Amino acid sequence: IGELMSNDTRMPLVSATGSIRMGKKVGEAVGKRLGKTILELGGNNAIILTPNADLKLALPGIVFGAVGTCGQRCTSTRRLIIHESIYDEVKEMLTNAYKQIRIGDPLDANNHVGPLIDTDAVDTYLKALETIEQSGGSFAVEGGKLEGANYESGCYVKPAIAEAQNEWEIVQEETFAPILYLLKYSDFDEAIAIQNGVKQGLSSAIMTTNMRESEIFLSHMGSDCGIANVNIGTSGAEIGGAFGGEKET
């Protein structure tokens, strides 16, 4: 991989697009000797919230998936697909929950969110916020870089929640940072289409108490991701279970 990277200075390390390009190069190189590869090239993971969701159960999984490890897991929750009948209620719940998040030294057990890995990741995060605004999005929770005492490294940022559209280019790409997109839907088929309407296919989840909805989500008609969860978030105990992706993941 190092040789491949050194031959292409255009390849960024901090974006899903870069990891996909790198994966294709690795696949090509290994294919020349008829070898096999196991590649994990990023995710654009979503949770579907149906009108039948237990929101008290759903909220911890959503927040942890979106801000845990400062949004720097391949299984971090990037998109929240919410039925229009509960959209405003969910947005208010999340806004209140984000007000309680403590950002700081990750070695301090009282904090919930630590830093991004480096200043390049911060720049990518800030550019994403600008692009969201330029695309016509609005912020339920404003993001931004933190400065001053305890943030001297320049790598601490505020988790953000943006109201967006799934087809926007910025939503289609994975930003490896704590940015959560709120997406509204009106019927279940539309929710599945939004969930599957990205090129990545790593982790997914549905929050519902309706057995038929969960069965459809887990079937061939539902999630096209390698990981599909019911009533838990996209990110958590994946190290102890089956782990894999589809499509460009």
Short mmCIF file of C-alpha atoms in Angstrom, two decimals, residues 7-244:
data_model
loop_
_atom_site.label_atom_id
_atom_site.label_comp_id
_atom_site.label_asym_id
_atom_site.label_seq_id
_atom_site.Cartn_x
_atom_site.Cartn_y
_atom_site.Cartn_z
CA ASN A 7 3.03 6.84 -6.64
CA ASP A 8 -0.16 8.88 -6.36
CA THR A 9 0.22 12.12 -4.41
CA ARG A 10 -3.37 13.05 -5.22
CA MET A 11 -4.73 10.37 -2.90
CA PRO A 12 -5.97 11.78 0.44
CA LEU A 13 -5.94 9.63 3.56
CA VAL A 14 -8.83 11.31 5.35
CA SER A 15 -11.72 10.83 2.91
CA ALA A 16 -13.85 7.88 1.90
CA THR A 17 -13.25 8.78 -1.73
CA GLY A 18 -9.51 8.43 -1.14
CA SER A 19 -9.89 5.09 0.61
CA ILE A 20 -12.02 3.78 -2.25
CA ARG A 21 -9.41 4.85 -4.81
CA MET A 22 -6.68 3.26 -2.71
CA GLY A 23 -8.72 0.06 -2.42
CA LYS A 24 -9.12 -0.14 -6.18
CA LYS A 25 -5.39 0.27 -6.63
CA VAL A 26 -4.71 -2.45 -4.04
CA GLY A 27 -7.23 -4.75 -5.70
CA GLU A 28 -5.62 -4.19 -9.09
CA ALA A 29 -2.12 -4.87 -7.76
CA VAL A 30 -3.12 -8.03 -5.89
CA GLY A 31 -5.23 -9.23 -8.84
CA LYS A 32 -2.14 -9.29 -11.04
CA ARG A 33 -0.83 -12.22 -8.99
CA LEU A 34 -4.33 -13.77 -8.73
CA GLY A 35 -4.41 -12.99 -5.02
CA LYS A 36 -7.42 -12.23 -2.87
CA THR A 37 -8.12 -9.11 -0.85
CA ILE A 38 -10.22 -8.22 2.17
CA LEU A 39 -10.80 -4.47 2.06
CA GLU A 40 -12.80 -2.12 4.27
CA LEU A 41 -13.08 1.21 2.49
CA GLY A 42 -15.38 3.36 4.58
CA GLY A 43 -19.08 3.72 5.23
CA ASN A 44 -21.99 6.11 4.98
CA ASN A 45 -24.11 4.50 7.62
CA ALA A 46 -27.76 5.30 8.29
CA ILE A 47 -30.42 4.64 10.91
CA ILE A 48 -34.09 4.55 9.88
CA LEU A 49 -36.53 5.84 12.51
CA THR A 50 -40.08 4.69 11.79
CA PRO A 51 -43.27 6.00 13.49
CA ASN A 52 -43.18 2.75 15.48
CA ALA A 53 -39.75 3.44 16.98
CA ASP A 54 -39.21 3.53 20.74
CA LEU A 55 -37.49 6.91 20.79
CA LYS A 56 -36.18 6.57 24.35
CA LEU A 57 -34.46 3.36 23.28
CA ALA A 58 -33.27 4.86 20.00
CA LEU A 59 -31.74 8.08 21.33
CA PRO A 60 -28.62 6.63 23.04
CA GLY A 61 -27.76 4.53 19.99
CA ILE A 62 -28.12 7.51 17.67
CA VAL A 63 -26.01 9.85 19.78
CA PHE A 64 -23.28 7.30 20.45
CA GLY A 65 -23.15 6.32 16.77
CA ALA A 66 -22.88 9.94 15.65
CA VAL A 67 -20.44 11.38 18.21
CA GLY A 68 -18.66 8.37 19.74
CA THR A 69 -14.92 8.46 18.99
CA CYS A 70 -15.65 11.93 17.60
CA GLY A 71 -17.33 10.35 14.57
CA GLN A 72 -14.13 8.55 13.58
CA ARG A 73 -15.40 4.98 13.24
CA CYS A 74 -16.07 3.37 9.89
CA THR A 75 -19.44 2.38 11.42
CA SER A 76 -20.25 5.85 12.79
CA THR A 77 -23.79 7.04 12.09
CA ARG A 78 -23.75 9.61 9.29
CA ARG A 79 -27.40 9.76 8.23
CA LEU A 80 -30.62 9.65 10.28
CA ILE A 81 -33.68 8.86 8.15
CA ILE A 82 -36.76 10.04 10.07
CA HIS A 83 -40.46 9.62 9.30
CA GLU A 84 -42.10 12.99 8.76
CA SER A 85 -44.63 12.40 11.57
CA ILE A 86 -41.89 12.27 14.23
CA TYR A 87 -39.26 14.45 12.54
CA ASP A 88 -39.70 17.56 14.70
CA GLU A 89 -39.87 15.52 17.91
CA VAL A 90 -36.66 13.66 17.06
CA LYS A 91 -34.85 16.86 16.09
CA GLU A 92 -35.78 18.44 19.43
CA MET A 93 -34.67 15.34 21.36
CA LEU A 94 -31.31 15.29 19.60
CA THR A 95 -30.78 19.03 20.03
CA ASN A 96 -31.34 18.69 23.77
CA ALA A 97 -29.08 15.63 23.97
CA TYR A 98 -26.24 17.40 22.13
CA LYS A 99 -26.39 20.25 24.65
CA GLN A 100 -25.27 17.75 27.31
CA ILE A 101 -22.21 16.49 25.41
CA ARG A 102 -18.89 17.24 27.09
CA ILE A 103 -15.90 17.69 24.78
CA GLY A 104 -12.33 17.43 26.00
CA ASP A 105 -9.46 15.19 27.03
CA PRO A 106 -10.49 11.63 26.05
CA LEU A 107 -8.58 10.25 29.05
CA ASP A 108 -11.03 12.07 31.32
CA ALA A 109 -13.97 9.71 31.91
CA ASN A 110 -16.29 12.69 32.42
CA ASN A 111 -15.96 13.67 28.74
CA HIS A 112 -17.99 12.15 25.92
CA VAL A 113 -16.06 13.39 22.86
CA GLY A 114 -12.33 13.75 22.26
CA PRO A 115 -10.36 15.30 19.37
CA LEU A 116 -10.17 14.56 15.68
CA ILE A 117 -7.00 12.75 14.72
CA ASP A 118 -5.14 15.75 13.23
CA THR A 119 -5.56 19.26 11.85
CA ASP A 120 -6.09 17.94 8.31
CA ALA A 121 -9.18 16.13 9.59
CA VAL A 122 -10.34 19.39 11.17
CA ASP A 123 -9.93 21.19 7.83
CA THR A 124 -11.99 18.48 6.10
CA TYR A 125 -14.69 18.84 8.76
CA LEU A 126 -14.82 22.64 8.40
CA LYS A 127 -15.00 22.40 4.60
CA ALA A 128 -17.89 19.97 4.95
CA LEU A 129 -19.78 22.46 7.13
CA GLU A 130 -19.26 25.16 4.49
CA THR A 131 -20.43 22.83 1.73
CA ILE A 132 -23.58 21.91 3.65
CA GLU A 133 -24.49 25.58 3.96
CA GLN A 134 -23.68 26.25 0.30
CA SER A 135 -25.88 23.30 -0.70
CA GLY A 136 -28.86 24.85 1.10
CA GLY A 137 -28.68 22.93 4.35
CA SER A 138 -29.41 24.30 7.78
CA PHE A 139 -28.03 23.33 11.18
CA ALA A 140 -30.13 22.06 14.05
CA VAL A 141 -26.88 22.03 16.02
CA GLU A 142 -24.07 24.31 14.88
CA GLY A 143 -20.57 22.90 14.45
CA GLY A 144 -17.21 24.62 14.57
CA LYS A 145 -13.65 24.39 15.82
CA LEU A 146 -12.97 24.78 19.54
CA GLU A 147 -10.15 27.03 20.72
CA GLY A 148 -8.68 28.24 23.98
CA ALA A 149 -7.79 26.46 27.21
CA ASN A 150 -7.77 22.65 26.94
CA TYR A 151 -8.12 22.84 23.13
CA GLU A 152 -4.59 23.97 22.27
CA SER A 153 -3.97 21.08 19.85
CA GLY A 154 -6.39 22.62 17.36
CA CYS A 155 -8.07 19.23 16.87
CA TYR A 156 -11.23 19.66 18.93
CA VAL A 157 -14.53 20.31 17.13
CA LYS A 158 -18.21 20.50 18.01
CA PRO A 159 -20.52 17.67 16.86
CA ALA A 160 -22.99 19.10 14.35
CA ILE A 161 -26.47 18.14 13.16
CA ALA A 162 -27.51 19.28 9.69
CA GLU A 163 -30.86 19.12 7.90
CA ALA A 164 -30.06 17.98 4.39
CA GLN A 165 -31.07 15.97 1.31
CA ASN A 166 -29.67 12.53 0.58
CA GLU A 167 -28.80 13.33 -3.04
CA TRP A 168 -26.43 16.19 -2.12
CA GLU A 169 -22.83 15.41 -2.97
CA ILE A 170 -21.62 16.19 0.55
CA VAL A 171 -24.15 13.71 2.01
CA GLN A 172 -23.13 11.06 -0.50
CA GLU A 173 -19.54 11.20 0.72
CA GLU A 174 -18.22 10.10 4.10
CA THR A 175 -16.78 12.92 6.20
CA PHE A 176 -14.78 11.25 8.97
CA ALA A 177 -16.02 13.60 11.65
CA PRO A 178 -19.05 14.11 13.94
CA ILE A 179 -21.56 15.44 11.40
CA LEU A 180 -25.05 13.89 11.43
CA TYR A 181 -27.49 14.49 8.56
CA LEU A 182 -31.24 14.53 9.24
CA LEU A 183 -33.24 13.21 6.28
CA LYS A 184 -37.06 13.14 6.15
CA TYR A 185 -39.21 10.42 4.54
CA SER A 186 -42.94 9.79 4.10
CA ASP A 187 -43.30 6.03 3.42
CA PHE A 188 -41.28 2.92 4.24
CA ASP A 189 -40.18 2.17 0.68
CA GLU A 190 -38.76 5.69 0.44
CA ALA A 191 -36.82 5.16 3.67
CA ILE A 192 -35.23 1.98 2.30
CA ALA A 193 -34.40 3.77 -0.96
CA ILE A 194 -32.69 6.61 0.93
CA GLN A 195 -30.79 4.13 3.11
CA ASN A 196 -29.51 2.26 0.04
CA GLY A 197 -29.04 5.39 -2.08
CA VAL A 198 -25.30 5.77 -1.50
CA LYS A 199 -22.30 3.93 -2.98
CA GLN A 200 -21.08 2.69 0.41
CA GLY A 201 -22.58 -0.36 2.09
CA LEU A 202 -21.12 -1.00 5.52
CA SER A 203 -23.46 -0.66 8.52
CA SER A 204 -27.15 0.15 8.87
CA ALA A 205 -29.92 0.06 11.46
CA ILE A 206 -33.66 0.43 11.87
CA MET A 207 -35.48 1.55 15.01
CA THR A 208 -38.98 0.05 15.14
CA THR A 209 -41.28 -2.06 17.29
CA ASN A 210 -43.08 -3.32 14.16
CA MET A 211 -41.96 -6.87 13.34
CA ARG A 212 -42.89 -6.60 9.66
CA GLU A 213 -40.74 -3.47 9.22
CA SER A 214 -37.74 -5.12 10.86
CA GLU A 215 -38.14 -8.30 8.78
CA ILE A 216 -38.31 -6.33 5.54
CA PHE A 217 -35.23 -4.33 6.55
CA LEU A 218 -33.27 -7.55 7.17
CA SER A 219 -34.49 -9.22 3.95
CA HIS A 220 -33.28 -8.90 0.36
CA MET A 221 -35.80 -6.05 -0.02
CA GLY A 222 -34.20 -4.05 2.78
CA SER A 223 -30.72 -2.87 3.72
CA ASP A 224 -28.00 -3.54 1.15
CA CYS A 225 -25.24 -3.21 3.77
CA GLY A 226 -22.99 -5.92 5.13
CA ILE A 227 -24.26 -5.14 8.65
CA ALA A 228 -27.96 -4.66 9.41
CA ASN A 229 -29.14 -3.99 12.98
CA VAL A 230 -32.57 -3.75 14.61
CA ASN A 231 -33.10 -1.45 17.59
CA ILE A 232 -29.40 -0.85 18.12
CA GLY A 233 -27.21 1.73 16.41
CA THR A 234 -24.79 1.31 13.53
CA SER A 235 -21.72 1.46 15.77
CA GLY A 236 -20.79 -0.52 18.84
CA ALA A 237 -19.96 -4.19 19.34
CA GLU A 238 -19.02 -5.00 15.76
CA ILE A 239 -15.58 -6.30 16.75
CA GLY A 240 -17.20 -9.30 18.43
CA GLY A 241 -19.53 -10.19 15.58
CA ALA A 242 -19.75 -10.67 11.84
CA PHE A 243 -18.21 -7.64 10.14
CA GLY A 244 -18.28 -6.84 6.46
#
